[in-house]
């Protein structure tokens, strides 16, 4: 939530949210930057589906889209004015038996 509140920019027509999860940060940015078109990338299919639903239900739905793929697989020629990410944050931590939790919290992928 802090990332969405602290991200500042003068003018951002296009924003990329890497690892959007359920889309909370994208929604916050859509509210703050009312002209911006936001692309949210999410690797986990269930989280991407939830983000897509959250986007559809928001008043900003026309400016939000979620893409289910790895960040590394985005087209290289696609440019953005602002890129935000809440990346995995446990590089050397004990892992869970839950593969989805590990994907969200660890830096393996």
JSON list of C-alpha atoms in Angstrom, two decimals:
[
{"chain": "A", "resi": 1, "resn": "UNK", "atom": "CA", "xyz": [0.00, 0.00, 0.00]},
{"chain": "A", "resi": 2, "resn": "UNK", "atom": "CA", "xyz": [2.87, 2.36, 0.76]},
{"chain": "A", "resi": 3, "resn": "UNK", "atom": "CA", "xyz": [4.27, 1.87, -2.74]},
{"chain": "A", "resi": 4, "resn": "UNK", "atom": "CA", "xyz": [1.01, 3.06, -4.28]},
{"chain": "A", "resi": 5, "resn": "UNK", "atom": "CA", "xyz": [0.87, 6.04, -1.95]},
{"chain": "A", "resi": 6, "resn": "UNK", "atom": "CA", "xyz": [4.51, 7.06, -2.34]},
{"chain": "A", "resi": 7, "resn": "UNK", "atom": "CA", "xyz": [4.96, 6.66, -6.09]},
{"chain": "A", "resi": 8, "resn": "UNK", "atom": "CA", "xyz": [5.31, 10.15, -7.48]},
{"chain": "A", "resi": 9, "resn": "UNK", "atom": "CA", "xyz": [5.69, 11.40, -10.99]},
{"chain": "A", "resi": 10, "resn": "UNK", "atom": "CA", "xyz": [5.00, 14.58, -12.89]},
{"chain": "A", "resi": 11, "resn": "UNK", "atom": "CA", "xyz": [3.34, 13.02, -15.92]},
{"chain": "A", "resi": 12, "resn": "UNK", "atom": "CA", "xyz": [2.71, 9.35, -16.54]},
{"chain": "A", "resi": 13, "resn": "UNK", "atom": "CA", "xyz": [0.60, 8.43, -19.52]},
{"chain": "A", "resi": 14, "resn": "UNK", "atom": "CA", "xyz": [1.62, 4.78, -19.21]},
{"chain": "A", "resi": 15, "resn": "UNK", "atom": "CA", "xyz": [2.38, 2.83, -16.04]},
{"chain": "A", "resi": 16, "resn": "UNK", "atom": "CA", "xyz": [3.61, -0.74, -15.62]},
{"chain": "A", "resi": 17, "resn": "UNK", "atom": "CA", "xyz": [2.94, -2.61, -12.37]},
{"chain": "A", "resi": 18, "resn": "UNK", "atom": "CA", "xyz": [5.23, -5.65, -12.20]},
{"chain": "A", "resi": 19, "resn": "UNK", "atom": "CA", "xyz": [3.90, -8.48, -10.03]},
{"chain": "A", "resi": 20, "resn": "UNK", "atom": "CA", "xyz": [0.55, -6.83, -9.43]},
{"chain": "A", "resi": 21, "resn": "UNK", "atom": "CA", "xyz": [-0.93, -9.61, -7.29]},
{"chain": "A", "resi": 22, "resn": "UNK", "atom": "CA", "xyz": [-4.59, -8.69, -6.86]},
{"chain": "A", "resi": 23, "resn": "UNK", "atom": "CA", "xyz": [-4.06, -5.24, -8.39]},
{"chain": "A", "resi": 24, "resn": "UNK", "atom": "CA", "xyz": [-4.21, -3.00, -5.31]},
{"chain": "A", "resi": 25, "resn": "UNK", "atom": "CA", "xyz": [-1.26, -0.81, -6.32]},
{"chain": "A", "resi": 26, "resn": "UNK", "atom": "CA", "xyz": [-2.53, -0.49, -9.90]},
{"chain": "A", "resi": 27, "resn": "UNK", "atom": "CA", "xyz": [-5.90, 0.64, -8.57]},
{"chain": "A", "resi": 28, "resn": "UNK", "atom": "CA", "xyz": [-4.27, 3.20, -6.28]},
{"chain": "A", "resi": 29, "resn": "UNK", "atom": "CA", "xyz": [-2.20, 4.55, -9.17]},
{"chain": "A", "resi": 30, "resn": "UNK", "atom": "CA", "xyz": [-5.26, 4.71, -11.43]},
{"chain": "A", "resi": 31, "resn": "UNK", "atom": "CA", "xyz": [-6.98, 6.80, -8.78]},
{"chain": "A", "resi": 32, "resn": "UNK", "atom": "CA", "xyz": [-3.99, 9.15, -8.35]},
{"chain": "A", "resi": 33, "resn": "UNK", "atom": "CA", "xyz": [-3.03, 9.53, -12.02]},
{"chain": "A", "resi": 34, "resn": "UNK", "atom": "CA", "xyz": [-6.37, 9.99, -13.72]},
{"chain": "A", "resi": 35, "resn": "UNK", "atom": "CA", "xyz": [-5.05, 10.09, -17.29]},
{"chain": "A", "resi": 36, "resn": "UNK", "atom": "CA", "xyz": [-2.70, 7.09, -17.00]},
{"chain": "A", "resi": 37, "resn": "UNK", "atom": "CA", "xyz": [-3.21, 3.76, -18.75]},
{"chain": "A", "resi": 38, "resn": "UNK", "atom": "CA", "xyz": [-1.92, 0.98, -16.51]},
{"chain": "A", "resi": 39, "resn": "UNK", "atom": "CA", "xyz": [-0.64, -2.44, -17.51]},
{"chain": "A", "resi": 40, "resn": "UNK", "atom": "CA", "xyz": [-0.38, -4.90, -14.64]},
{"chain": "A", "resi": 41, "resn": "UNK", "atom": "CA", "xyz": [1.77, -8.00, -15.09]},
{"chain": "A", "resi": 42, "resn": "UNK", "atom": "CA", "xyz": [1.16, -11.06, -12.92]},
{"chain": "A", "resi": 43, "resn": "UNK", "atom": "CA", "xyz": [2.73, -14.51, -13.12]},
{"chain": "A", "resi": 44, "resn": "UNK", "atom": "CA", "xyz": [0.24, -16.33, -10.88]},
{"chain": "A", "resi": 45, "resn": "UNK", "atom": "CA", "xyz": [-2.95, -17.18, -12.78]},
{"chain": "A", "resi": 46, "resn": "UNK", "atom": "CA", "xyz": [-5.27, -17.03, -9.76]},
{"chain": "A", "resi": 47, "resn": "UNK", "atom": "CA", "xyz": [-3.90, -13.64, -8.67]},
{"chain": "A", "resi": 48, "resn": "UNK", "atom": "CA", "xyz": [-4.12, -12.33, -12.25]},
{"chain": "A", "resi": 49, "resn": "UNK", "atom": "CA", "xyz": [-7.75, -13.45, -12.47]},
{"chain": "A", "resi": 50, "resn": "UNK", "atom": "CA", "xyz": [-8.50, -11.69, -9.18]},
{"chain": "A", "resi": 51, "resn": "UNK", "atom": "CA", "xyz": [-6.77, -8.52, -10.40]},
{"chain": "A", "resi": 52, "resn": "UNK", "atom": "CA", "xyz": [-8.78, -8.63, -13.63]},
{"chain": "A", "resi": 53, "resn": "UNK", "atom": "CA", "xyz": [-12.01, -8.94, -11.64]},
{"chain": "A", "resi": 54, "resn": "UNK", "atom": "CA", "xyz": [-10.98, -6.08, -9.34]},
{"chain": "A", "resi": 55, "resn": "UNK", "atom": "CA", "xyz": [-10.16, -3.93, -12.37]},
{"chain": "A", "resi": 56, "resn": "UNK", "atom": "CA", "xyz": [-13.51, -4.70, -14.03]},
{"chain": "A", "resi": 57, "resn": "UNK", "atom": "CA", "xyz": [-15.37, -3.68, -10.86]},
{"chain": "A", "resi": 58, "resn": "UNK", "atom": "CA", "xyz": [-13.48, -0.38, -10.47]},
{"chain": "A", "resi": 59, "resn": "UNK", "atom": "CA", "xyz": [-14.43, 3.03, -11.87]},
{"chain": "A", "resi": 60, "resn": "UNK", "atom": "CA", "xyz": [-11.04, 3.00, -13.66]},
{"chain": "A", "resi": 61, "resn": "UNK", "atom": "CA", "xyz": [-11.63, -0.21, -15.62]},
{"chain": "A", "resi": 62, "resn": "UNK", "atom": "CA", "xyz": [-11.19, 1.41, -19.04]},
{"chain": "A", "resi": 63, "resn": "UNK", "atom": "CA", "xyz": [-7.59, 2.36, -18.16]},
{"chain": "A", "resi": 64, "resn": "UNK", "atom": "CA", "xyz": [-6.49, -0.90, -16.49]},
{"chain": "A", "resi": 65, "resn": "UNK", "atom": "CA", "xyz": [-5.42, -4.20, -17.99]},
{"chain": "A", "resi": 66, "resn": "UNK", "atom": "CA", "xyz": [-3.78, -7.26, -16.53]},
{"chain": "A", "resi": 67, "resn": "UNK", "atom": "CA", "xyz": [-1.40, -9.49, -18.48]},
{"chain": "A", "resi": 68, "resn": "UNK", "atom": "CA", "xyz": [-0.73, -13.05, -17.31]},
{"chain": "A", "resi": 69, "resn": "UNK", "atom": "CA", "xyz": [2.94, -13.63, -18.00]},
{"chain": "A", "resi": 70, "resn": "UNK", "atom": "CA", "xyz": [6.44, -13.29, -16.64]},
{"chain": "A", "resi": 71, "resn": "UNK", "atom": "CA", "xyz": [7.81, -9.75, -16.62]},
{"chain": "A", "resi": 72, "resn": "UNK", "atom": "CA", "xyz": [10.76, -11.02, -18.67]},
{"chain": "A", "resi": 73, "resn": "UNK", "atom": "CA", "xyz": [8.35, -12.01, -21.46]},
{"chain": "A", "resi": 74, "resn": "UNK", "atom": "CA", "xyz": [6.93, -8.52, -22.05]},
{"chain": "A", "resi": 75, "resn": "UNK", "atom": "CA", "xyz": [7.72, -7.17, -25.52]},
{"chain": "A", "resi": 76, "resn": "UNK", "atom": "CA", "xyz": [11.03, -5.32, -25.33]},
{"chain": "A", "resi": 77, "resn": "UNK", "atom": "CA", "xyz": [9.78, -2.44, -27.44]},
{"chain": "A", "resi": 78, "resn": "UNK", "atom": "CA", "xyz": [6.92, -1.60, -25.06]},
{"chain": "A", "resi": 79, "resn": "UNK", "atom": "CA", "xyz": [7.77, 1.62, -23.19]},
{"chain": "A", "resi": 80, "resn": "UNK", "atom": "CA", "xyz": [6.34, 3.03, -19.95]},
{"chain": "A", "resi": 81, "resn": "UNK", "atom": "CA", "xyz": [6.61, 6.41, -18.24]},
{"chain": "A", "resi": 82, "resn": "UNK", "atom": "CA", "xyz": [6.57, 4.84, -14.77]},
{"chain": "A", "resi": 83, "resn": "UNK", "atom": "CA", "xyz": [7.34, 1.31, -13.58]},
{"chain": "A", "resi": 84, "resn": "UNK", "atom": "CA", "xyz": [6.44, 0.12, -10.09]},
{"chain": "A", "resi": 85, "resn": "UNK", "atom": "CA", "xyz": [6.98, -3.23, -8.46]},
{"chain": "A", "resi": 86, "resn": "UNK", "atom": "CA", "xyz": [6.49, -4.91, -5.14]},
{"chain": "A", "resi": 87, "resn": "UNK", "atom": "CA", "xyz": [8.94, -7.74, -5.83]},
{"chain": "A", "resi": 88, "resn": "UNK", "atom": "CA", "xyz": [9.50, -10.92, -3.82]},
{"chain": "A", "resi": 89, "resn": "UNK", "atom": "CA", "xyz": [11.48, -10.03, -0.74]},
{"chain": "A", "resi": 90, "resn": "UNK", "atom": "CA", "xyz": [12.92, -13.23, 0.76]},
{"chain": "A", "resi": 91, "resn": "UNK", "atom": "CA", "xyz": [16.04, -14.18, -1.25]},
{"chain": "A", "resi": 92, "resn": "UNK", "atom": "CA", "xyz": [17.54, -16.53, 1.38]},
{"chain": "A", "resi": 93, "resn": "UNK", "atom": "CA", "xyz": [14.57, -17.46, 3.57]},
{"chain": "A", "resi": 94, "resn": "UNK", "atom": "CA", "xyz": [13.08, -20.83, 4.50]},
{"chain": "A", "resi": 95, "resn": "UNK", "atom": "CA", "xyz": [10.46, -21.91, 2.02]},
{"chain": "A", "resi": 96, "resn": "UNK", "atom": "CA", "xyz": [6.90, -23.04, 2.54]},
{"chain": "A", "resi": 97, "resn": "UNK", "atom": "CA", "xyz": [5.38, -26.27, 1.23]},
{"chain": "A", "resi": 98, "resn": "UNK", "atom": "CA", "xyz": [2.97, -24.01, -0.72]},
{"chain": "A", "resi": 99, "resn": "UNK", "atom": "CA", "xyz": [4.44, -23.40, -4.22]},
{"chain": "A", "resi": 100, "resn": "UNK", "atom": "CA", "xyz": [2.27, -20.32, -4.86]},
{"chain": "A", "resi": 101, "resn": "UNK", "atom": "CA", "xyz": [3.38, -18.71, -1.62]},
{"chain": "A", "resi": 102, "resn": "UNK", "atom": "CA", "xyz": [7.01, -19.40, -2.49]},
{"chain": "A", "resi": 103, "resn": "UNK", "atom": "CA", "xyz": [6.53, -17.83, -5.93]},
{"chain": "A", "resi": 104, "resn": "UNK", "atom": "CA", "xyz": [5.03, -14.69, -4.39]},
{"chain": "A", "resi": 105, "resn": "UNK", "atom": "CA", "xyz": [7.60, -14.26, -1.62]},
{"chain": "A", "resi": 106, "resn": "UNK", "atom": "CA", "xyz": [10.87, -15.57, -3.05]},
{"chain": "A", "resi": 107, "resn": "UNK", "atom": "CA", "xyz": [13.11, -14.47, -5.88]},
{"chain": "A", "resi": 108, "resn": "UNK", "atom": "CA", "xyz": [13.53, -17.82, -7.67]},
{"chain": "A", "resi": 109, "resn": "UNK", "atom": "CA", "xyz": [11.46, -16.83, -10.74]}
]
